[in-house]
Amino acid sequence: MKNETLTEKYSDKQWKRAKKPRQDFDTKVASCTPSKLKIVNNGKKEQISGYDVICDDTVLFPEGGGQPDDRGTHLITAIADEKYGWRTTSWDLGREKSFIEMDTPAIKNEQLIQLEVDVNEAIRKCLPMTPRWVDAGSDELKEIRSRGLPDDHVGLVRIVEISSIEANMCCGTHVSNLSHLQSIKLISAEKGKKNKTNVYFLAGNRVLSYLGGTIETEKKLNKLLKCGPGEFAQAVEKQQKTLKVTNKTNLLLLREIAVLEAQRYLNKPERDPIFCLHRKDGDSEFLNMVANEIGCQNALMMLSVGDEKASGMFLVAGPEEIVSEVGPRIEEELKGKGIFKNGRYQGKATLLCNRDKAEKILREYTDKIIKTED
């Protein structure tokens, strides 16, 4: 059997289709002025320095900051419209993934899978994608998908045609052959606005990047869950059930501790009128349980939970007129943020190591009241 060379196997026409498109453009700079731009870098907003450049001509959208490359939007739109009658009403070319808004209230999972099969089948056929120009008054435009032309438009209209699939008006950049898209992955179909559906998808290198990230996540979960991908869901469900039981048990134990702490204080023959309690574990519910058990009429309380070297929560309870006065001062001492409600001052604290200073505020205030009464 004769071994064909690549040159013999593919015709000149096919080689031309696979030719890499130009990625540069020569033009003259009309002006260049210093400028600043606000961007989002790793989720954080920052301002960078650069230049505002105006060119004599450009292949980019003016003032657009660049030109989005082909994401397979036209191909998905054409096949979805032809096969299912789902008309595209909007789209978004996101930084990580894109979506197409389709005029249908819902898309079944099996329909999404079949649409993905059809789209990738078209890519494997290596169909050419060709731009051409027609006159604005041409009857051909009546049969071409578009969003319409501006009323004041004159001259030629750019048409982009996917061989044997569709033709539509478009001014954007496109691959010269569907094979350049490599592959398309339809991620999900989610409910959109006005009874429409958003189809999220990835195309080209984004598919590989997404797959690479998924594999890394799979490796980490494999170590954490001690099982293979096929058992991930079952393992997580089991842990969630265990966690639910554990949380319920912890809540019951915290309630018992709250009652015991309160009773221990109330059973003292000579009680300190000020009750202070701190626990590393616990939450706002625990603080309120202790305060409820003791009763605001029986003591002036300063309760807190959390790591002393980190943040936590605090609660000041007791006679309402005292709490409203000392609460803000304790909040300031603990570098926290709280609110006075229902006779209690409660909130978050970032400096729990200042609890002794906060207690001192309570004692100085009560001593002042006692001296005034005397």
Coordinates of C-alpha atoms in Angstrom, one line a residue:
M1 CA 0.0 0.0 0.0
K2 CA 1.4 3.4 -1.0
N3 CA 2.1 5.8 1.8
E4 CA 0.7 9.2 0.9
T5 CA 2.6 12.3 1.8
L6 CA 0.6 15.2 3.3
T7 CA 1.1 17.1 0.1
E8 CA -0.4 14.3 -1.9
K9 CA -3.3 13.7 0.6
Y10 CA -4.6 17.3 0.7
S11 CA -5.3 19.5 -2.2
D12 CA -3.9 23.1 -2.5
K13 CA -7.4 24.4 -1.7
Q14 CA -7.5 22.5 1.6
W15 CA -4.0 23.7 2.5
K16 CA -5.1 27.3 1.9
R17 CA -8.1 26.8 4.3
A18 CA -5.7 25.8 7.1
K19 CA -3.4 28.8 6.5
K20 CA -3.0 30.8 9.7
P21 CA -4.7 34.2 9.5
R22 CA -2.7 37.4 9.9
Q23 CA -2.3 38.7 13.4
D24 CA -0.8 42.0 12.6
F25 CA -1.9 45.2 10.8
D26 CA 0.2 48.2 9.7
T27 CA -1.1 51.7 10.0
K28 CA 0.0 55.3 10.9
V29 CA -0.5 56.8 14.3
A30 CA -2.4 60.1 14.2
S31 CA -1.9 60.9 17.9
C32 CA -0.6 59.4 21.1
T33 CA -1.3 60.9 24.5
P34 CA -0.6 59.6 28.1
S35 CA -3.7 58.2 29.8
K36 CA -4.8 56.0 32.7
L37 CA -7.2 53.0 32.7
K38 CA -9.1 51.3 35.4
I39 CA -8.9 47.5 35.1
V40 CA -9.8 44.4 37.2
N41 CA -6.8 42.2 37.9
N42 CA -7.3 38.9 39.8
G43 CA -10.6 40.2 41.1
K44 CA -9.1 43.5 42.3
K45 CA -9.6 46.9 40.8
E46 CA -6.5 48.9 39.9
Q47 CA -5.4 51.7 37.7
I48 CA -2.7 51.4 35.1
S49 CA -0.8 54.0 33.0
G50 CA -0.7 53.9 29.3
Y51 CA -1.5 55.8 26.1
D52 CA -4.6 56.8 24.1
V53 CA -3.7 56.0 20.5
I54 CA -5.6 57.2 17.5
C55 CA -4.7 55.6 14.1
D56 CA -5.4 56.6 10.5
D57 CA -7.4 53.4 10.1
T58 CA -7.9 50.2 12.0
V59 CA -9.4 46.7 11.8
L60 CA -10.5 47.0 15.5
F61 CA -13.8 48.5 16.7
P62 CA -13.0 52.2 17.5
E63 CA -12.9 52.9 21.2
G64 CA -13.7 49.3 21.9
G65 CA -10.4 48.5 23.5
G66 CA -9.8 45.6 21.1
Q67 CA -11.6 43.1 18.9
P68 CA -13.2 39.9 20.3
D69 CA -12.2 36.9 18.2
D70 CA -14.5 34.2 16.9
R71 CA -16.1 32.2 19.8
G72 CA -18.4 30.1 17.6
T73 CA -21.4 32.2 18.3
H74 CA -22.6 32.3 14.7
L75 CA -22.3 28.5 14.3
I76 CA -24.3 27.7 17.4
T77 CA -26.9 30.3 16.5
A78 CA -27.4 29.0 13.0
I79 CA -27.8 25.3 14.0
A80 CA -30.0 26.1 17.0
D81 CA -32.3 28.3 14.8
E82 CA -32.4 25.8 11.9
K83 CA -33.0 22.6 13.9
Y84 CA -35.0 23.8 16.9
G85 CA -36.3 27.3 15.9
W86 CA -34.4 28.9 18.9
R87 CA -33.8 32.4 17.7
T88 CA -30.7 34.2 19.2
T89 CA -31.8 37.5 20.8
S90 CA -28.5 38.5 22.5
W91 CA -25.1 37.2 23.5
D92 CA -22.1 37.9 25.7
L93 CA -18.5 37.1 25.0
G94 CA -17.2 36.8 28.5
R95 CA -13.6 36.8 29.7
E96 CA -13.8 33.1 30.7
K97 CA -17.0 31.8 29.1
S98 CA -19.6 33.1 26.7
F99 CA -23.4 32.7 26.5
I100 CA -26.1 33.1 23.8
E101 CA -29.6 34.2 24.8
M102 CA -32.2 32.1 23.0
D103 CA -35.8 32.9 22.5
T104 CA -37.2 29.8 24.2
P105 CA -38.4 29.3 27.8
A106 CA -36.4 26.1 28.4
I107 CA -34.0 23.7 26.8
K108 CA -33.9 20.1 27.8
N109 CA -30.6 18.4 28.6
E110 CA -30.9 15.9 25.8
Q111 CA -31.6 18.8 23.4
L112 CA -28.4 20.6 24.6
I113 CA -26.4 17.5 24.1
Q114 CA -27.7 17.0 20.6
L115 CA -27.0 20.6 19.7
E116 CA -23.4 20.2 20.9
V117 CA -23.1 17.1 18.7
D118 CA -24.4 18.9 15.6
V119 CA -22.1 21.9 16.2
N120 CA -19.0 19.8 16.5
E121 CA -19.9 17.7 13.5
A122 CA -20.0 21.0 11.5
I123 CA -16.5 21.8 12.8
R124 CA -15.1 18.4 11.8
K125 CA -16.4 19.0 8.3
C126 CA -13.9 21.8 7.9
L127 CA -16.5 24.1 6.3
P128 CA -15.1 27.4 5.0
M129 CA -16.4 30.7 6.4
T130 CA -16.3 33.4 3.9
P131 CA -17.0 37.2 4.1
R132 CA -18.3 39.0 1.0
W133 CA -20.0 42.3 0.2
V134 CA -23.5 43.0 -1.3
D135 CA -25.3 46.2 -2.1
A136 CA -27.6 47.6 0.7
G137 CA -30.5 47.5 -1.7
S138 CA -30.0 43.9 -2.8
D139 CA -32.9 41.4 -2.6
E140 CA -30.5 38.9 -1.2
L141 CA -30.5 40.7 2.1
K142 CA -34.2 39.8 2.6
E143 CA -33.1 36.1 3.0
I144 CA -30.1 36.8 5.3
R145 CA -30.3 36.7 9.0
S146 CA -29.6 40.1 10.6
R147 CA -30.6 42.5 13.3
G148 CA -31.3 45.1 10.6
L149 CA -29.4 48.1 9.2
P150 CA -29.4 51.7 10.5
D151 CA -31.8 53.9 8.6
D152 CA -29.0 56.2 7.4
H153 CA -26.8 53.4 6.1
V154 CA -25.6 53.7 2.5
G155 CA -23.2 51.6 0.5
L156 CA -22.1 47.9 0.8
V157 CA -23.1 45.5 3.5
R158 CA -20.8 42.8 4.8
I159 CA -22.1 39.2 4.7
V160 CA -20.4 36.3 6.5
E161 CA -21.3 32.9 5.1
I162 CA -20.7 29.5 6.6
S163 CA -20.7 27.1 3.7
S164 CA -24.0 25.1 3.4
I165 CA -25.2 26.3 6.8
E166 CA -26.1 30.0 6.8
A167 CA -25.3 33.6 5.8
N168 CA -25.7 36.7 8.0
M169 CA -24.7 40.3 8.3
C170 CA -21.7 40.9 10.5
C171 CA -18.8 43.4 10.9
G172 CA -16.7 41.2 13.2
T173 CA -13.7 39.0 12.8
H174 CA -14.2 35.3 12.0
V175 CA -12.2 32.2 11.4
S176 CA -11.7 31.4 7.7
N177 CA -12.6 27.7 8.4
L178 CA -14.8 26.1 11.1
S179 CA -11.9 23.7 11.8
H180 CA -10.1 26.6 13.4
L181 CA -12.7 26.6 16.2
Q182 CA -11.3 23.2 17.2
S183 CA -14.3 22.3 19.4
I184 CA -17.2 23.7 21.2
K185 CA -18.5 22.6 24.6
L186 CA -22.0 23.6 25.7
I187 CA -21.8 24.0 29.5
S188 CA -25.4 24.6 30.6
A189 CA -28.8 26.1 29.7
E190 CA -30.0 28.5 32.4
K191 CA -33.1 30.6 32.8
G192 CA -32.7 34.1 31.4
K193 CA -34.7 37.3 31.3
K194 CA -38.2 37.6 29.8
N195 CA -38.9 33.9 29.5
K196 CA -35.7 33.2 27.5
T197 CA -32.7 30.8 28.0
N198 CA -29.0 31.5 28.3
V199 CA -26.8 28.8 26.7
Y200 CA -23.3 29.0 28.2
F201 CA -20.4 27.6 26.2
L202 CA -16.7 27.4 25.6
A203 CA -14.8 27.3 22.2
G204 CA -11.3 26.6 21.0
N205 CA -8.5 26.8 23.6
R206 CA -11.0 27.6 26.3
V207 CA -12.3 24.0 26.1
L208 CA -8.7 22.7 26.8
S209 CA -8.2 25.3 29.6
Y210 CA -11.5 24.4 31.2
L211 CA -10.7 20.6 30.9
G212 CA -7.2 21.2 32.4
G213 CA -8.7 23.1 35.4
T214 CA -11.3 20.3 35.9
I215 CA -8.7 17.6 35.9
E216 CA -6.7 19.5 38.6
T217 CA -9.8 19.9 40.7
E218 CA -10.5 16.2 40.2
K219 CA -7.0 15.3 41.5
K220 CA -7.5 17.4 44.6
L221 CA -10.9 16.0 45.3
N222 CA -9.5 12.5 44.8
K223 CA -7.0 13.1 47.7
L224 CA -9.6 14.8 49.9
L225 CA -12.4 12.3 49.5
K226 CA -10.3 9.2 49.1
C227 CA -12.3 7.9 46.1
G228 CA -12.5 8.2 42.3
P229 CA -14.6 10.7 40.3
G230 CA -17.5 8.3 40.0
E231 CA -17.9 8.3 43.8
F232 CA -17.4 12.0 44.4
A233 CA -21.1 12.9 44.7
Q234 CA -21.8 9.9 47.0
A235 CA -18.9 10.8 49.2
V236 CA -19.9 14.4 49.5
E237 CA -23.5 13.5 50.3
K238 CA -22.3 11.2 53.1
Q239 CA -20.1 13.9 54.6
Q240 CA -22.9 16.4 54.4
K241 CA -25.2 14.0 56.4
T242 CA -22.4 13.5 58.9
L243 CA -21.8 17.2 59.2
K244 CA -25.6 17.8 59.7
V245 CA -25.6 15.3 62.6
T246 CA -22.4 16.8 64.1
N247 CA -23.8 20.4 63.9
K248 CA -27.0 19.3 65.6
T249 CA -25.0 17.6 68.4
N250 CA -22.8 20.7 68.8
L251 CA -25.8 22.9 69.1
L252 CA -27.3 20.7 71.9
L253 CA -24.0 20.7 73.8
L254 CA -23.6 24.5 73.5
R255 CA -27.1 24.9 74.9
E256 CA -26.2 22.7 77.8
I257 CA -23.0 24.7 78.4
A258 CA -24.9 28.0 78.2
V259 CA -27.4 26.8 80.8
L260 CA -24.6 25.5 83.1
E261 CA -22.6 28.7 82.8
A262 CA -25.7 30.7 83.7
Q263 CA -26.7 28.5 86.6
R264 CA -23.2 28.5 88.0
Y265 CA -23.3 32.3 88.1
L266 CA -26.9 32.5 89.5
N267 CA -26.2 30.0 92.2
K268 CA -23.3 32.0 93.8
P269 CA -24.3 33.3 97.2
E270 CA -22.7 36.6 96.6
R271 CA -22.8 37.4 92.9
D272 CA -20.7 40.0 91.1
P273 CA -23.2 42.4 89.5
I274 CA -21.1 42.2 86.4
F275 CA -20.8 38.8 84.6
C276 CA -18.1 38.4 81.9
L277 CA -17.7 35.2 79.9
H278 CA -15.5 34.3 76.9
R279 CA -15.3 31.1 75.0
K280 CA -13.2 30.3 72.0
D281 CA -16.0 28.2 70.5
G282 CA -19.6 29.3 70.2
D283 CA -21.7 31.7 68.1
S284 CA -24.2 34.5 68.4
E285 CA -26.9 32.0 69.4
F286 CA -24.7 30.8 72.3
L287 CA -24.3 34.4 73.5
N288 CA -28.0 35.0 73.5
M289 CA -28.8 31.7 75.2
V290 CA -26.5 32.7 78.1
A291 CA -28.0 36.1 78.3
N292 CA -31.6 34.6 78.3
E293 CA -30.8 32.2 81.1
I294 CA -29.3 34.8 83.4
G295 CA -31.8 37.5 82.6
C296 CA -31.1 41.2 81.9
Q297 CA -32.6 42.2 85.3
N298 CA -30.1 40.0 87.2
A299 CA -26.7 41.2 85.9
L300 CA -24.8 43.5 83.5
M301 CA -23.2 41.0 81.1
M302 CA -20.4 41.2 78.6
L303 CA -20.1 37.9 76.6
S304 CA -17.8 37.1 73.7
V305 CA -16.8 34.1 71.5
G306 CA -13.9 33.6 69.1
D307 CA -10.2 33.5 68.9
E308 CA -8.5 36.1 71.0
K309 CA -5.9 36.7 68.3
A310 CA -8.5 37.0 65.6
S311 CA -12.1 38.2 65.1
G312 CA -15.2 37.1 67.0
M313 CA -18.5 38.3 68.4
F314 CA -19.6 40.2 71.5
L315 CA -22.8 40.9 73.3
V316 CA -23.6 43.4 76.1
A317 CA -26.8 42.8 78.0
G318 CA -28.4 44.1 81.2
P319 CA -30.4 47.2 82.2
E320 CA -31.3 48.9 78.9
E321 CA -30.3 52.4 80.0
I322 CA -26.8 51.1 80.9
V323 CA -26.4 49.0 77.8
S324 CA -27.3 51.8 75.5
E325 CA -24.6 54.0 77.2
V326 CA -21.7 51.5 77.4
G327 CA -22.4 49.4 74.3
P328 CA -20.8 51.9 71.8
R329 CA -17.8 52.4 74.1
I330 CA -17.2 48.6 74.3
E331 CA -17.7 48.3 70.6
E332 CA -14.9 50.9 70.0
E333 CA -12.6 49.2 72.5
L334 CA -13.0 45.8 70.7
K335 CA -12.6 47.5 67.3
G336 CA -16.0 46.1 66.3
K337 CA -19.2 46.9 64.7
G338 CA -22.6 46.3 66.4
I339 CA -26.1 47.5 66.9
F340 CA -28.4 48.2 69.9
K341 CA -31.6 46.3 69.6
N342 CA -34.1 44.9 72.1
G343 CA -32.1 46.1 75.1
R344 CA -28.9 44.4 73.9
Y345 CA -25.8 45.6 72.1
Q346 CA -24.4 42.9 69.8
G347 CA -21.9 42.7 66.9
K348 CA -18.6 41.6 65.5
A349 CA -15.2 42.3 67.2
T350 CA -11.8 42.3 65.6
L351 CA -9.8 42.9 68.8
L352 CA -11.0 40.4 71.4
C353 CA -7.7 40.7 73.3
N354 CA -9.0 44.0 74.6
R355 CA -11.7 42.3 76.7
D356 CA -10.1 43.3 80.0
K357 CA -10.3 46.9 78.9
A358 CA -13.9 46.5 77.9
E359 CA -14.7 45.0 81.3
K360 CA -13.0 47.9 82.9
I361 CA -15.4 50.3 81.1
L362 CA -18.4 48.3 82.6
R363 CA -17.0 48.5 86.2
E364 CA -16.1 52.1 86.0
Y365 CA -19.6 53.0 84.8
T366 CA -21.3 50.9 87.5
D367 CA -19.0 52.4 90.2
K368 CA -20.0 55.9 88.9
I369 CA -23.7 55.0 89.3
I370 CA -23.2 53.7 92.8
K371 CA -21.3 56.8 93.9
T372 CA -24.0 59.0 92.4
E373 CA -26.7 57.2 94.2
D374 CA -24.8 57.4 97.5

